[in-house]
């Protein structure tokens, strides 16, 4: 190796070390802004947050109602609480006689048949790669049952992006109760002060806050900022979140 090449490589290594040091300092600043001792993990919700799929679920519920000659124009499902839990609520509201579990199964069948219409929100995969480089765990907590969510994750090639997953059928209470997030913390031996939750819905925010965890939301068209007012912060996209982590 000649002197010029050695000088060039030395300079490149120095620049890389400077960038790594800067990134670490930025994250420490970010931890301080969040009020975290050290950010060790981010817990992501799936439906509506990682996935742009709420309209597909709305159509699935509508299709089930139409088969029973019930108009779905005035019916709006509650995001974040789980499909069966939505049917428990709608059964009472609409006077349905069928078992919510059966109605949920019919809904999930329609949803999976239209899975090709579901998209991963832009920037999510890039954010995950960034978090991995920074040594921050990527966790999933979803109200969806393991069978459905597992198939969705495999189909969209998302399953391998998470260090751990928690599904709706692992807890007795869904959102807005904090059980899903508390279960995720328990699995990884984490404290609420070491974690940031990323959600999209009021029920998800309520669950995160009830778990005593900093909770941010990805803003979508489904909810207004007023409906998300309980969140610690509202961000417009995963790209914005990634940039916040860097600055």
mmCIF file of C-alpha atoms in Angstrom:
data_model
loop_
_atom_site.group_PDB
_atom_site.id
_atom_site.type_symbol
_atom_site.label_atom_id
_atom_site.label_comp_id
_atom_site.label_asym_id
_atom_site.label_seq_id
_atom_site.Cartn_x
_atom_site.Cartn_y
_atom_site.Cartn_z
ATOM 1 C CA UNK A 1 0.000 0.000 0.000
ATOM 2 C CA UNK A 2 1.482 3.366 -0.991
ATOM 3 C CA UNK A 3 1.426 6.436 1.227
ATOM 4 C CA UNK A 4 -1.473 8.059 -0.635
ATOM 5 C CA UNK A 5 -3.708 4.952 -0.350
ATOM 6 C CA UNK A 6 -2.807 4.569 3.331
ATOM 7 C CA UNK A 7 -3.674 8.231 3.924
ATOM 8 C CA UNK A 8 -6.971 7.830 2.040
ATOM 9 C CA UNK A 9 -7.982 4.720 4.035
ATOM 10 C CA UNK A 10 -6.980 6.401 7.263
ATOM 11 C CA UNK A 11 -9.141 9.386 6.357
ATOM 12 C CA UNK A 12 -12.104 7.160 5.454
ATOM 13 C CA UNK A 13 -11.857 5.264 8.747
ATOM 14 C CA UNK A 14 -11.697 8.544 10.619
ATOM 15 C CA UNK A 15 -14.748 9.866 8.810
ATOM 16 C CA UNK A 16 -16.694 6.669 9.575
ATOM 17 C CA UNK A 17 -15.728 6.893 13.244
ATOM 18 C CA UNK A 18 -16.834 10.531 13.332
ATOM 19 C CA UNK A 19 -20.203 9.661 11.764
ATOM 20 C CA UNK A 20 -20.744 6.785 14.233
ATOM 21 C CA UNK A 21 -19.882 9.047 17.158
ATOM 22 C CA UNK A 22 -22.237 11.725 15.846
ATOM 23 C CA UNK A 23 -25.067 9.188 15.477
ATOM 24 C CA UNK A 24 -24.547 7.968 19.052
ATOM 25 C CA UNK A 25 -24.570 11.540 20.348
ATOM 26 C CA UNK A 26 -27.752 12.270 18.381
ATOM 27 C CA UNK A 27 -29.469 9.257 19.928
ATOM 28 C CA UNK A 28 -28.426 10.307 23.424
ATOM 29 C CA UNK A 29 -29.950 13.718 22.724
ATOM 30 C CA UNK A 30 -33.106 12.004 21.450
ATOM 31 C CA UNK A 31 -33.305 9.871 24.596
ATOM 32 C CA UNK A 32 -33.110 13.014 26.703
ATOM 33 C CA UNK A 33 -35.883 14.691 24.692
ATOM 34 C CA UNK A 34 -38.111 11.660 25.238
ATOM 35 C CA UNK A 35 -37.347 11.530 28.924
ATOM 36 C CA UNK A 36 -35.941 8.025 28.494
ATOM 37 C CA UNK A 37 -33.022 6.630 30.468
ATOM 38 C CA UNK A 38 -31.921 4.846 27.297
ATOM 39 C CA UNK A 39 -34.012 3.904 24.289
ATOM 40 C CA UNK A 40 -33.673 0.134 24.029
ATOM 41 C CA UNK A 41 -36.702 -0.748 21.906
ATOM 42 C CA UNK A 42 -39.533 0.605 19.795
ATOM 43 C CA UNK A 43 -42.865 -1.227 19.855
ATOM 44 C CA UNK A 44 -44.893 -0.922 16.662
ATOM 45 C CA UNK A 45 -48.590 -1.531 16.176
ATOM 46 C CA UNK A 46 -49.416 -3.391 12.953
ATOM 47 C CA UNK A 47 -52.862 -2.558 11.545
ATOM 48 C CA UNK A 48 -53.150 1.070 10.495
ATOM 49 C CA UNK A 49 -49.620 1.870 11.664
ATOM 50 C CA UNK A 50 -47.197 -0.319 9.716
ATOM 51 C CA UNK A 51 -49.920 -1.352 7.292
ATOM 52 C CA UNK A 52 -52.242 0.862 5.293
ATOM 53 C CA UNK A 53 -55.122 -1.583 5.679
ATOM 54 C CA UNK A 54 -57.938 -0.004 7.680
ATOM 55 C CA UNK A 55 -60.077 0.567 4.590
ATOM 56 C CA UNK A 56 -59.737 -3.097 3.624
ATOM 57 C CA UNK A 57 -60.882 -4.101 7.108
ATOM 58 C CA UNK A 58 -63.776 -1.616 6.873
ATOM 59 C CA UNK A 59 -64.855 -3.229 3.588
ATOM 60 C CA UNK A 60 -64.546 -6.683 5.159
ATOM 61 C CA UNK A 61 -66.882 -5.710 8.003
ATOM 62 C CA UNK A 62 -69.254 -4.076 5.539
ATOM 63 C CA UNK A 63 -69.350 -7.232 3.404
ATOM 64 C CA UNK A 64 -70.288 -9.334 6.443
ATOM 65 C CA UNK A 65 -73.086 -6.907 7.327
ATOM 66 C CA UNK A 66 -74.426 -6.797 3.758
ATOM 67 C CA UNK A 67 -74.752 -10.589 3.727
ATOM 68 C CA UNK A 68 -77.185 -10.072 6.605
ATOM 69 C CA UNK A 69 -78.990 -7.266 4.760
ATOM 70 C CA UNK A 70 -77.693 -4.647 7.179
ATOM 71 C CA UNK A 71 -76.532 -1.293 5.845
ATOM 72 C CA UNK A 72 -72.964 -0.473 6.788
ATOM 73 C CA UNK A 73 -73.141 3.233 5.961
ATOM 74 C CA UNK A 74 -73.604 4.262 9.575
ATOM 75 C CA UNK A 75 -71.240 1.627 11.023
ATOM 76 C CA UNK A 76 -67.632 2.497 11.778
ATOM 77 C CA UNK A 77 -65.308 -0.065 13.287
ATOM 78 C CA UNK A 78 -63.026 0.942 16.129
ATOM 79 C CA UNK A 79 -59.375 0.765 15.118
ATOM 80 C CA UNK A 80 -56.924 -1.012 17.355
ATOM 81 C CA UNK A 81 -59.220 -3.071 19.565
ATOM 82 C CA UNK A 82 -59.326 -6.247 17.472
ATOM 83 C CA UNK A 83 -61.811 -7.744 15.017
ATOM 84 C CA UNK A 84 -63.723 -9.939 17.465
ATOM 85 C CA UNK A 85 -63.942 -7.069 19.955
ATOM 86 C CA UNK A 86 -65.451 -4.901 17.234
ATOM 87 C CA UNK A 87 -68.104 -7.531 16.607
ATOM 88 C CA UNK A 88 -68.907 -7.772 20.314
ATOM 89 C CA UNK A 89 -69.620 -4.041 20.219
ATOM 90 C CA UNK A 90 -71.553 -4.149 16.937
ATOM 91 C CA UNK A 91 -73.579 -7.176 18.024
ATOM 92 C CA UNK A 92 -74.928 -5.129 20.918
ATOM 93 C CA UNK A 93 -75.454 -2.014 18.802
ATOM 94 C CA UNK A 94 -77.150 -3.803 15.899
ATOM 95 C CA UNK A 95 -78.966 -6.539 17.760
ATOM 96 C CA UNK A 96 -77.121 -9.359 16.002
ATOM 97 C CA UNK A 97 -77.689 -12.906 17.233
ATOM 98 C CA UNK A 98 -74.565 -14.582 15.858
ATOM 99 C CA UNK A 99 -71.446 -15.327 17.853
ATOM 100 C CA UNK A 100 -68.835 -12.524 17.517
ATOM 101 C CA UNK A 101 -66.140 -15.164 17.036
ATOM 102 C CA UNK A 102 -67.939 -16.507 13.967
ATOM 103 C CA UNK A 103 -68.462 -12.986 12.581
ATOM 104 C CA UNK A 104 -64.795 -12.201 13.179
ATOM 105 C CA UNK A 105 -63.728 -15.355 11.330
ATOM 106 C CA UNK A 106 -65.875 -14.358 8.350
ATOM 107 C CA UNK A 107 -64.335 -10.876 8.428
ATOM 108 C CA UNK A 108 -60.775 -12.221 8.554
ATOM 109 C CA UNK A 109 -61.524 -14.491 5.585
ATOM 110 C CA UNK A 110 -62.590 -11.513 3.448
ATOM 111 C CA UNK A 111 -59.561 -9.519 4.618
ATOM 112 C CA UNK A 112 -57.096 -12.279 3.723
ATOM 113 C CA UNK A 113 -58.737 -12.739 0.324
ATOM 114 C CA UNK A 114 -57.991 -9.043 -0.350
ATOM 115 C CA UNK A 115 -54.539 -8.985 1.208
ATOM 116 C CA UNK A 116 -53.064 -7.966 -2.141
ATOM 117 C CA UNK A 117 -54.594 -4.520 -1.623
ATOM 118 C CA UNK A 118 -52.769 -3.985 1.688
ATOM 119 C CA UNK A 119 -49.606 -1.881 1.553
ATOM 120 C CA UNK A 120 -46.703 -1.386 3.943
ATOM 121 C CA UNK A 121 -46.419 2.303 4.763
ATOM 122 C CA UNK A 122 -43.469 4.024 3.051
ATOM 123 C CA UNK A 123 -40.253 4.231 5.031
ATOM 124 C CA UNK A 124 -40.981 1.456 7.529
ATOM 125 C CA UNK A 125 -38.371 -0.995 6.288
ATOM 126 C CA UNK A 126 -35.755 1.763 6.071
ATOM 127 C CA UNK A 127 -36.557 2.797 9.649
ATOM 128 C CA UNK A 128 -36.125 -0.796 10.856
ATOM 129 C CA UNK A 129 -32.703 -1.058 9.189
ATOM 130 C CA UNK A 130 -31.675 2.211 10.852
ATOM 131 C CA UNK A 131 -32.829 1.001 14.278
ATOM 132 C CA UNK A 132 -30.909 -2.251 13.872
ATOM 133 C CA UNK A 133 -27.714 -0.340 13.073
ATOM 134 C CA UNK A 134 -28.227 1.661 16.271
ATOM 135 C CA UNK A 135 -28.804 -1.451 18.382
ATOM 136 C CA UNK A 136 -32.452 -0.639 19.141
ATOM 137 C CA UNK A 137 -34.835 -3.614 19.279
ATOM 138 C CA UNK A 138 -37.823 -3.681 16.941
ATOM 139 C CA UNK A 139 -40.929 -5.176 18.564
ATOM 140 C CA UNK A 140 -44.474 -5.816 17.340
ATOM 141 C CA UNK A 141 -47.660 -5.671 19.431
ATOM 142 C CA UNK A 142 -50.890 -6.199 17.543
ATOM 143 C CA UNK A 143 -54.496 -6.857 18.509
ATOM 144 C CA UNK A 144 -54.708 -9.255 15.563
ATOM 145 C CA UNK A 145 -54.637 -12.938 16.439
ATOM 146 C CA UNK A 146 -51.439 -14.898 15.735
ATOM 147 C CA UNK A 147 -52.949 -16.957 12.893
ATOM 148 C CA UNK A 148 -54.073 -13.927 10.867
ATOM 149 C CA UNK A 149 -51.171 -11.620 11.695
ATOM 150 C CA UNK A 150 -48.618 -14.373 11.067
ATOM 151 C CA UNK A 151 -50.001 -15.000 7.579
ATOM 152 C CA UNK A 152 -50.034 -11.262 6.834
ATOM 153 C CA UNK A 153 -46.447 -10.812 8.030
ATOM 154 C CA UNK A 154 -45.230 -13.764 5.983
ATOM 155 C CA UNK A 155 -47.075 -12.657 2.832
ATOM 156 C CA UNK A 156 -45.733 -9.106 3.060
ATOM 157 C CA UNK A 157 -42.257 -10.346 4.059
ATOM 158 C CA UNK A 158 -42.278 -8.463 7.360
ATOM 159 C CA UNK A 159 -41.930 -11.302 9.872
ATOM 160 C CA UNK A 160 -38.134 -11.292 9.926
ATOM 161 C CA UNK A 161 -37.941 -7.579 10.757
ATOM 162 C CA UNK A 162 -38.997 -8.001 14.394
ATOM 163 C CA UNK A 163 -36.989 -9.138 17.385
ATOM 164 C CA UNK A 164 -40.193 -10.267 19.123
ATOM 165 C CA UNK A 165 -43.932 -10.297 18.426
ATOM 166 C CA UNK A 166 -46.963 -10.137 20.711
ATOM 167 C CA UNK A 167 -50.412 -11.055 19.367
ATOM 168 C CA UNK A 168 -53.927 -10.332 20.501
ATOM 169 C CA UNK A 169 -54.685 -13.905 21.539
ATOM 170 C CA UNK A 170 -51.851 -13.780 24.107
ATOM 171 C CA UNK A 171 -53.757 -11.415 26.406
ATOM 172 C CA UNK A 172 -57.248 -11.354 27.883
ATOM 173 C CA UNK A 173 -57.799 -7.614 27.332
ATOM 174 C CA UNK A 174 -57.142 -5.757 24.101
ATOM 175 C CA UNK A 175 -56.546 -2.026 23.598
ATOM 176 C CA UNK A 176 -57.309 0.455 25.110
ATOM 177 C CA UNK A 177 -56.142 -1.759 28.000
ATOM 178 C CA UNK A 178 -52.321 -1.818 28.259
ATOM 179 C CA UNK A 179 -51.990 -5.622 28.370
ATOM 180 C CA UNK A 180 -50.470 -6.082 24.884
ATOM 181 C CA UNK A 181 -47.705 -3.582 25.562
ATOM 182 C CA UNK A 182 -47.088 -4.843 29.086
ATOM 183 C CA UNK A 183 -46.745 -8.368 27.669
ATOM 184 C CA UNK A 184 -44.203 -7.138 25.123
ATOM 185 C CA UNK A 185 -42.193 -5.413 27.863
ATOM 186 C CA UNK A 186 -42.309 -8.540 30.023
ATOM 187 C CA UNK A 187 -41.041 -10.754 27.192
ATOM 188 C CA UNK A 188 -37.965 -8.594 26.665
ATOM 189 C CA UNK A 189 -37.364 -7.640 30.287
ATOM 190 C CA UNK A 190 -37.792 -3.944 29.506
ATOM 191 C CA UNK A 191 -38.987 -1.013 31.574
ATOM 192 C CA UNK A 192 -41.573 1.460 30.229
ATOM 193 C CA UNK A 193 -38.916 4.187 30.443
ATOM 194 C CA UNK A 194 -36.719 2.276 27.973
ATOM 195 C CA UNK A 195 -39.329 2.011 25.227
ATOM 196 C CA UNK A 196 -41.133 4.148 22.659
ATOM 197 C CA UNK A 197 -44.493 2.985 21.262
ATOM 198 C CA UNK A 198 -45.588 3.866 17.716
ATOM 199 C CA UNK A 199 -49.356 3.765 17.154
ATOM 200 C CA UNK A 200 -51.999 5.223 14.844
ATOM 201 C CA UNK A 201 -55.275 5.172 16.782
ATOM 202 C CA UNK A 202 -56.767 6.723 19.936
ATOM 203 C CA UNK A 203 -57.274 3.266 21.462
ATOM 204 C CA UNK A 204 -53.624 2.440 20.825
ATOM 205 C CA UNK A 205 -52.478 5.713 22.355
ATOM 206 C CA UNK A 206 -54.636 5.070 25.429
ATOM 207 C CA UNK A 207 -53.089 1.613 25.778
ATOM 208 C CA UNK A 208 -49.575 2.998 25.487
ATOM 209 C CA UNK A 209 -50.192 5.711 28.039
ATOM 210 C CA UNK A 210 -51.813 3.209 30.401
ATOM 211 C CA UNK A 211 -48.599 1.171 30.129
ATOM 212 C CA UNK A 212 -46.748 4.317 31.303
ATOM 213 C CA UNK A 213 -44.788 4.408 28.054
ATOM 214 C CA UNK A 214 -44.004 7.307 25.723
ATOM 215 C CA UNK A 215 -46.424 6.920 22.829
ATOM 216 C CA UNK A 216 -46.156 8.590 19.435
ATOM 217 C CA UNK A 217 -48.565 8.277 16.529
ATOM 218 C CA UNK A 218 -48.149 8.120 12.774
ATOM 219 C CA UNK A 219 -50.758 10.539 11.448
ATOM 220 C CA UNK A 220 -53.156 8.994 8.936
ATOM 221 C CA UNK A 221 -56.334 10.259 7.307
ATOM 222 C CA UNK A 222 -58.474 8.157 9.630
ATOM 223 C CA UNK A 223 -58.065 10.330 12.734
ATOM 224 C CA UNK A 224 -57.806 14.051 13.398
ATOM 225 C CA UNK A 225 -55.086 15.593 15.540
ATOM 226 C CA UNK A 226 -57.728 16.342 18.168
ATOM 227 C CA UNK A 227 -58.582 12.635 18.369
ATOM 228 C CA UNK A 228 -54.878 11.894 18.847
ATOM 229 C CA UNK A 229 -54.289 14.663 21.380
ATOM 230 C CA UNK A 230 -53.331 12.219 24.138
ATOM 231 C CA UNK A 231 -50.232 11.132 22.198
ATOM 232 C CA UNK A 232 -46.850 12.471 23.275
ATOM 233 C CA UNK A 233 -46.115 13.407 19.675
ATOM 234 C CA UNK A 234 -47.704 13.156 16.231
ATOM 235 C CA UNK A 235 -45.442 12.489 13.244
ATOM 236 C CA UNK A 236 -46.382 12.483 9.596
ATOM 237 C CA UNK A 237 -44.472 9.415 8.417
ATOM 238 C CA UNK A 238 -41.827 6.838 9.201
ATOM 239 C CA UNK A 239 -39.347 8.986 7.290
ATOM 240 C CA UNK A 240 -40.051 11.876 9.666
ATOM 241 C CA UNK A 241 -39.587 9.551 12.641
ATOM 242 C CA UNK A 242 -36.257 8.340 11.248
ATOM 243 C CA UNK A 243 -35.097 11.921 10.767
ATOM 244 C CA UNK A 244 -36.106 12.804 14.335
ATOM 245 C CA UNK A 245 -33.986 9.932 15.600
ATOM 246 C CA UNK A 246 -31.037 11.306 13.659
ATOM 247 C CA UNK A 247 -31.281 14.929 14.751
#
